[in-house]
């Protein structure tokens, strides 16, 4: 830029603001097969993620603790410590999205993975592109801006969507990302029968998938909010149709929103 002052020309530089790219999301890939790990890491890197790798359970736990990743892609079968135990341990320090890798057709392994808190799973052999899409979907869900509004309440349950806090009788509920979203959806639709297909669409954002994913998450949620999970009263099963959240069973006949007192077809 040229400016004139007292008959003299003065050169001055105008500097445009420098745009700093956001930091790359960090993914920890845990697989003892070096070929699988290399392919997965390569696809994630090209998708814009920063990737770290571990080939066994103890190393995965150490790296997750040293540099908390944004998400872990975790193989079920690992030397030293299996993927289920790794998932339990790394979740002790707080919520951490996990996508589990399991063998095709091994439904028990998939269910176990979901029961220990995995947010999603991909069966081997898999398309690396599909895995990247699943990773992006889970991260979007984990980082999505919560809908504005007050606390969601029903009886002794209270959820703060903005802070993603869940309370029962005033005590913090340790919910995974999906469990929180699922409970919030139930609280927003009290008394309504919700099919597993609808829950998968509305809570998971999937148009299709293994409906046992929903079943497992409902079971885990019952274990955390029901007095007797074997005889659930809050989330009841409507046989052949789906599930219904019963506000009357929680001591709240209407179901409502507001500040919590004192502060801040299914097959089961």
Short mmCIF file of C-alpha atoms in Angstrom, two decimals:
data_model
loop_
_atom_site.label_atom_id
_atom_site.label_comp_id
_atom_site.label_asym_id
_atom_site.label_seq_id
_atom_site.Cartn_x
_atom_site.Cartn_y
_atom_site.Cartn_z
CA UNK A 1 0.00 0.00 0.00
CA UNK A 2 1.32 3.52 -0.88
CA UNK A 3 0.42 6.50 1.32
CA UNK A 4 1.37 10.20 0.87
CA UNK A 5 2.42 12.29 3.89
CA UNK A 6 3.87 15.83 3.56
CA UNK A 7 4.69 15.39 -0.12
CA UNK A 8 6.56 12.19 0.52
CA UNK A 9 5.50 8.78 -0.48
CA UNK A 10 5.56 6.18 2.24
CA UNK A 11 5.32 2.47 1.69
CA UNK A 12 3.36 0.54 4.23
CA UNK A 13 2.51 -3.11 4.26
CA UNK A 14 -1.03 -4.26 4.93
CA UNK A 15 -1.16 -7.72 6.39
CA UNK A 16 -4.19 -9.91 5.93
CA UNK A 17 -5.14 -12.11 8.85
CA UNK A 18 -3.50 -15.50 8.66
CA UNK A 19 -5.92 -18.40 8.61
CA UNK A 20 -4.70 -21.16 10.89
CA UNK A 21 -6.09 -24.59 9.98
CA UNK A 22 -7.74 -26.44 12.86
CA UNK A 23 -5.67 -29.19 14.47
CA UNK A 24 -6.17 -32.63 12.99
CA UNK A 25 -8.30 -35.04 14.99
CA UNK A 26 -6.13 -37.75 16.54
CA UNK A 27 -6.95 -41.42 15.97
CA UNK A 28 -5.24 -44.32 17.73
CA UNK A 29 -5.30 -47.48 15.58
CA UNK A 30 -4.78 -50.67 17.59
CA UNK A 31 -4.23 -53.86 15.58
CA UNK A 32 -1.55 -56.55 15.81
CA UNK A 33 -1.73 -57.21 12.05
CA UNK A 34 0.78 -54.73 10.56
CA UNK A 35 -0.83 -54.90 7.11
CA UNK A 36 -4.30 -54.05 8.43
CA UNK A 37 -2.90 -51.32 10.67
CA UNK A 38 -0.93 -49.75 7.81
CA UNK A 39 -3.90 -49.74 5.43
CA UNK A 40 -6.27 -48.30 8.04
CA UNK A 41 -3.74 -45.66 9.10
CA UNK A 42 -3.16 -44.68 5.47
CA UNK A 43 -6.85 -44.17 4.75
CA UNK A 44 -7.37 -42.19 7.95
CA UNK A 45 -4.33 -40.03 7.19
CA UNK A 46 -5.64 -39.25 3.71
CA UNK A 47 -8.99 -38.37 5.27
CA UNK A 48 -7.24 -35.68 7.31
CA UNK A 49 -6.64 -37.41 10.64
CA UNK A 50 -3.43 -37.61 12.65
CA UNK A 51 -2.83 -41.30 13.29
CA UNK A 52 -0.91 -43.13 16.01
CA UNK A 53 -0.57 -46.92 16.13
CA UNK A 54 -0.24 -49.67 18.71
CA UNK A 55 0.16 -53.40 18.11
CA UNK A 56 -0.83 -54.80 21.52
CA UNK A 57 -3.14 -54.08 24.43
CA UNK A 58 -0.67 -52.69 27.01
CA UNK A 59 0.88 -50.34 24.45
CA UNK A 60 -2.58 -49.13 23.43
CA UNK A 61 -3.48 -48.34 27.05
CA UNK A 62 -0.19 -46.48 27.58
CA UNK A 63 -0.54 -44.39 24.41
CA UNK A 64 -4.18 -43.57 25.11
CA UNK A 65 -3.18 -42.33 28.57
CA UNK A 66 -0.13 -40.38 27.39
CA UNK A 67 -1.84 -38.54 24.52
CA UNK A 68 -5.60 -38.81 24.80
CA UNK A 69 -6.82 -39.43 21.23
CA UNK A 70 -10.14 -38.25 19.86
CA UNK A 71 -11.10 -41.82 18.92
CA UNK A 72 -9.68 -45.34 19.07
CA UNK A 73 -10.01 -47.94 16.30
CA UNK A 74 -9.59 -51.09 18.36
CA UNK A 75 -9.15 -54.69 17.22
CA UNK A 76 -10.81 -57.23 19.49
CA UNK A 77 -8.08 -59.88 19.34
CA UNK A 78 -4.81 -58.46 20.68
CA UNK A 79 -1.73 -59.90 22.40
CA UNK A 80 -1.09 -58.99 26.02
CA UNK A 81 -4.59 -57.66 26.68
CA UNK A 82 -7.64 -58.18 24.50
CA UNK A 83 -9.66 -55.36 23.00
CA UNK A 84 -12.49 -55.72 25.52
CA UNK A 85 -10.15 -55.14 28.45
CA UNK A 86 -8.40 -52.29 26.63
CA UNK A 87 -11.78 -50.63 26.07
CA UNK A 88 -12.67 -50.95 29.76
CA UNK A 89 -9.35 -49.54 30.93
CA UNK A 90 -9.17 -46.54 28.59
CA UNK A 91 -12.76 -45.65 29.42
CA UNK A 92 -11.91 -45.39 33.13
CA UNK A 93 -10.37 -41.96 32.49
CA UNK A 94 -13.56 -40.63 30.89
CA UNK A 95 -15.62 -40.93 27.71
CA UNK A 96 -13.57 -41.87 24.66
CA UNK A 97 -15.16 -42.89 21.34
CA UNK A 98 -14.23 -46.43 20.28
CA UNK A 99 -14.84 -48.23 16.98
CA UNK A 100 -14.26 -51.96 17.47
CA UNK A 101 -12.94 -54.31 14.77
CA UNK A 102 -14.45 -57.81 15.01
CA UNK A 103 -14.47 -61.01 12.97
CA UNK A 104 -17.32 -61.41 10.50
CA UNK A 105 -20.23 -63.46 11.83
CA UNK A 106 -18.95 -63.35 15.42
CA UNK A 107 -22.10 -61.84 16.93
CA UNK A 108 -21.08 -62.62 20.51
CA UNK A 109 -17.90 -60.58 20.06
CA UNK A 110 -19.84 -57.67 18.58
CA UNK A 111 -22.28 -57.69 21.48
CA UNK A 112 -19.47 -57.93 24.03
CA UNK A 113 -17.74 -54.98 22.38
CA UNK A 114 -20.89 -52.88 22.59
CA UNK A 115 -21.49 -53.96 26.17
CA UNK A 116 -18.09 -52.69 27.32
CA UNK A 117 -18.82 -49.34 25.70
CA UNK A 118 -17.73 -49.43 22.05
CA UNK A 119 -19.67 -46.82 20.07
CA UNK A 120 -19.61 -48.76 16.82
CA UNK A 121 -18.02 -51.79 15.22
CA UNK A 122 -16.82 -52.89 11.80
CA UNK A 123 -16.53 -56.56 10.86
CA UNK A 124 -13.46 -58.02 9.13
CA UNK A 125 -12.86 -58.14 6.24
CA UNK A 126 -13.99 -54.56 5.81
CA UNK A 127 -13.71 -51.71 3.37
CA UNK A 128 -11.26 -49.09 4.70
CA UNK A 129 -13.54 -46.44 3.22
CA UNK A 130 -16.44 -47.79 5.27
CA UNK A 131 -14.28 -47.64 8.39
CA UNK A 132 -13.39 -44.00 7.70
CA UNK A 133 -17.09 -43.18 7.29
CA UNK A 134 -17.89 -44.89 10.59
CA UNK A 135 -15.07 -42.99 12.33
CA UNK A 136 -16.33 -39.68 10.93
CA UNK A 137 -19.90 -40.53 11.97
CA UNK A 138 -18.91 -41.33 15.57
CA UNK A 139 -16.78 -38.18 15.83
CA UNK A 140 -19.60 -36.04 14.46
CA UNK A 141 -21.93 -37.46 17.05
CA UNK A 142 -19.42 -36.97 19.85
CA UNK A 143 -18.66 -33.38 18.87
CA UNK A 144 -22.08 -32.30 17.66
CA UNK A 145 -23.40 -29.11 19.18
CA UNK A 146 -26.17 -30.14 21.57
CA UNK A 147 -29.64 -28.81 20.86
CA UNK A 148 -30.34 -25.66 22.88
CA UNK A 149 -32.72 -25.93 25.76
CA UNK A 150 -33.04 -26.59 29.47
CA UNK A 151 -32.35 -29.74 31.40
CA UNK A 152 -34.35 -32.84 30.52
CA UNK A 153 -35.96 -34.32 33.62
CA UNK A 154 -38.09 -37.27 34.56
CA UNK A 155 -38.39 -38.28 38.20
CA UNK A 156 -34.91 -38.79 39.61
CA UNK A 157 -33.28 -38.54 36.17
CA UNK A 158 -31.85 -35.25 34.91
CA UNK A 159 -29.86 -34.59 31.73
CA UNK A 160 -28.07 -31.41 30.71
CA UNK A 161 -27.72 -31.63 26.90
CA UNK A 162 -25.39 -28.62 26.72
CA UNK A 163 -22.84 -30.07 29.14
CA UNK A 164 -23.70 -33.70 28.37
CA UNK A 165 -24.21 -34.39 32.07
CA UNK A 166 -26.55 -37.09 33.34
CA UNK A 167 -27.69 -37.35 36.95
CA UNK A 168 -29.69 -39.93 38.86
CA UNK A 169 -30.76 -38.94 42.38
CA UNK A 170 -28.27 -36.09 42.07
CA UNK A 171 -25.36 -38.46 41.37
CA UNK A 172 -23.42 -38.42 38.10
CA UNK A 173 -24.31 -41.22 35.67
CA UNK A 174 -21.30 -42.56 33.71
CA UNK A 175 -22.87 -42.79 30.26
CA UNK A 176 -21.15 -43.38 26.95
CA UNK A 177 -21.86 -41.05 24.03
CA UNK A 178 -24.53 -43.34 22.58
CA UNK A 179 -26.09 -44.10 25.96
CA UNK A 180 -26.46 -40.37 26.65
CA UNK A 181 -28.01 -39.70 23.25
CA UNK A 182 -30.34 -42.68 23.63
CA UNK A 183 -31.54 -41.62 27.09
CA UNK A 184 -32.02 -38.04 25.90
CA UNK A 185 -34.13 -39.29 23.00
CA UNK A 186 -36.29 -41.36 25.35
CA UNK A 187 -36.75 -38.37 27.67
CA UNK A 188 -37.82 -36.20 24.74
CA UNK A 189 -40.43 -38.78 23.69
CA UNK A 190 -42.02 -40.05 26.93
CA UNK A 191 -44.77 -42.63 26.55
CA UNK A 192 -44.14 -43.11 22.85
CA UNK A 193 -43.33 -46.56 21.45
CA UNK A 194 -40.03 -46.35 19.55
CA UNK A 195 -38.97 -49.14 17.19
CA UNK A 196 -35.36 -50.19 16.94
CA UNK A 197 -35.22 -49.06 13.31
CA UNK A 198 -36.33 -45.56 14.31
CA UNK A 199 -33.86 -45.43 17.19
CA UNK A 200 -31.06 -46.49 14.85
CA UNK A 201 -32.04 -43.71 12.42
CA UNK A 202 -32.62 -40.96 14.97
CA UNK A 203 -29.94 -41.73 17.58
CA UNK A 204 -27.20 -43.43 15.54
CA UNK A 205 -27.89 -41.60 12.29
CA UNK A 206 -27.84 -44.87 10.34
CA UNK A 207 -30.41 -45.82 7.74
CA UNK A 208 -29.53 -49.49 8.18
CA UNK A 209 -27.39 -51.63 10.44
CA UNK A 210 -27.39 -54.46 12.96
CA UNK A 211 -30.38 -53.86 15.25
CA UNK A 212 -28.66 -55.78 18.06
CA UNK A 213 -26.65 -52.57 18.51
CA UNK A 214 -29.80 -50.88 19.79
CA UNK A 215 -30.72 -53.88 21.94
CA UNK A 216 -27.33 -53.90 23.66
CA UNK A 217 -27.39 -50.16 24.36
CA UNK A 218 -30.90 -50.37 25.82
CA UNK A 219 -29.73 -53.19 28.08
CA UNK A 220 -26.68 -51.19 29.22
CA UNK A 221 -28.84 -48.13 29.83
CA UNK A 222 -31.25 -50.15 31.94
CA UNK A 223 -28.34 -51.37 34.07
CA UNK A 224 -27.53 -47.76 34.90
CA UNK A 225 -30.98 -46.22 35.45
CA UNK A 226 -33.28 -49.03 36.59
CA UNK A 227 -33.62 -50.16 40.21
CA UNK A 228 -33.97 -53.73 38.92
CA UNK A 229 -32.65 -54.05 35.34
CA UNK A 230 -34.07 -57.58 35.11
CA UNK A 231 -37.55 -56.10 35.63
CA UNK A 232 -37.30 -52.72 33.91
CA UNK A 233 -39.97 -50.13 34.64
CA UNK A 234 -38.53 -46.97 33.06
CA UNK A 235 -37.70 -48.42 29.64
CA UNK A 236 -40.22 -51.15 28.94
CA UNK A 237 -40.27 -53.52 26.00
CA UNK A 238 -43.30 -53.47 23.72
CA UNK A 239 -42.98 -56.94 22.25
CA UNK A 240 -42.63 -57.06 18.50
CA UNK A 241 -42.58 -53.26 18.27
CA UNK A 242 -39.80 -51.63 20.29
CA UNK A 243 -39.35 -49.73 23.54
CA UNK A 244 -41.24 -47.12 25.54
CA UNK A 245 -39.97 -44.74 28.22
CA UNK A 246 -42.55 -44.56 31.02
CA UNK A 247 -42.41 -41.23 32.92
CA UNK A 248 -44.90 -42.52 35.49
CA UNK A 249 -42.46 -45.24 36.53
CA UNK A 250 -39.87 -42.53 37.21
CA UNK A 251 -42.29 -40.69 39.48
CA UNK A 252 -43.01 -38.01 36.88
CA UNK A 253 -46.42 -38.47 35.32
CA UNK A 254 -45.99 -35.70 32.80
CA UNK A 255 -42.32 -35.74 31.89
CA UNK A 256 -40.88 -32.22 31.64
CA UNK A 257 -37.84 -30.08 31.22
CA UNK A 258 -36.22 -27.64 33.58
CA UNK A 259 -33.42 -27.25 36.08
CA UNK A 260 -32.90 -30.33 38.24
CA UNK A 261 -33.74 -29.98 41.89
CA UNK A 262 -30.69 -29.13 43.92
CA UNK A 263 -28.56 -28.04 40.99
CA UNK A 264 -27.33 -27.89 38.14
CA UNK A 265 -39.17 -54.42 17.75
CA UNK A 266 -36.81 -55.09 20.63
CA UNK A 267 -35.94 -58.50 21.88
CA UNK A 268 -35.51 -57.81 25.56
#
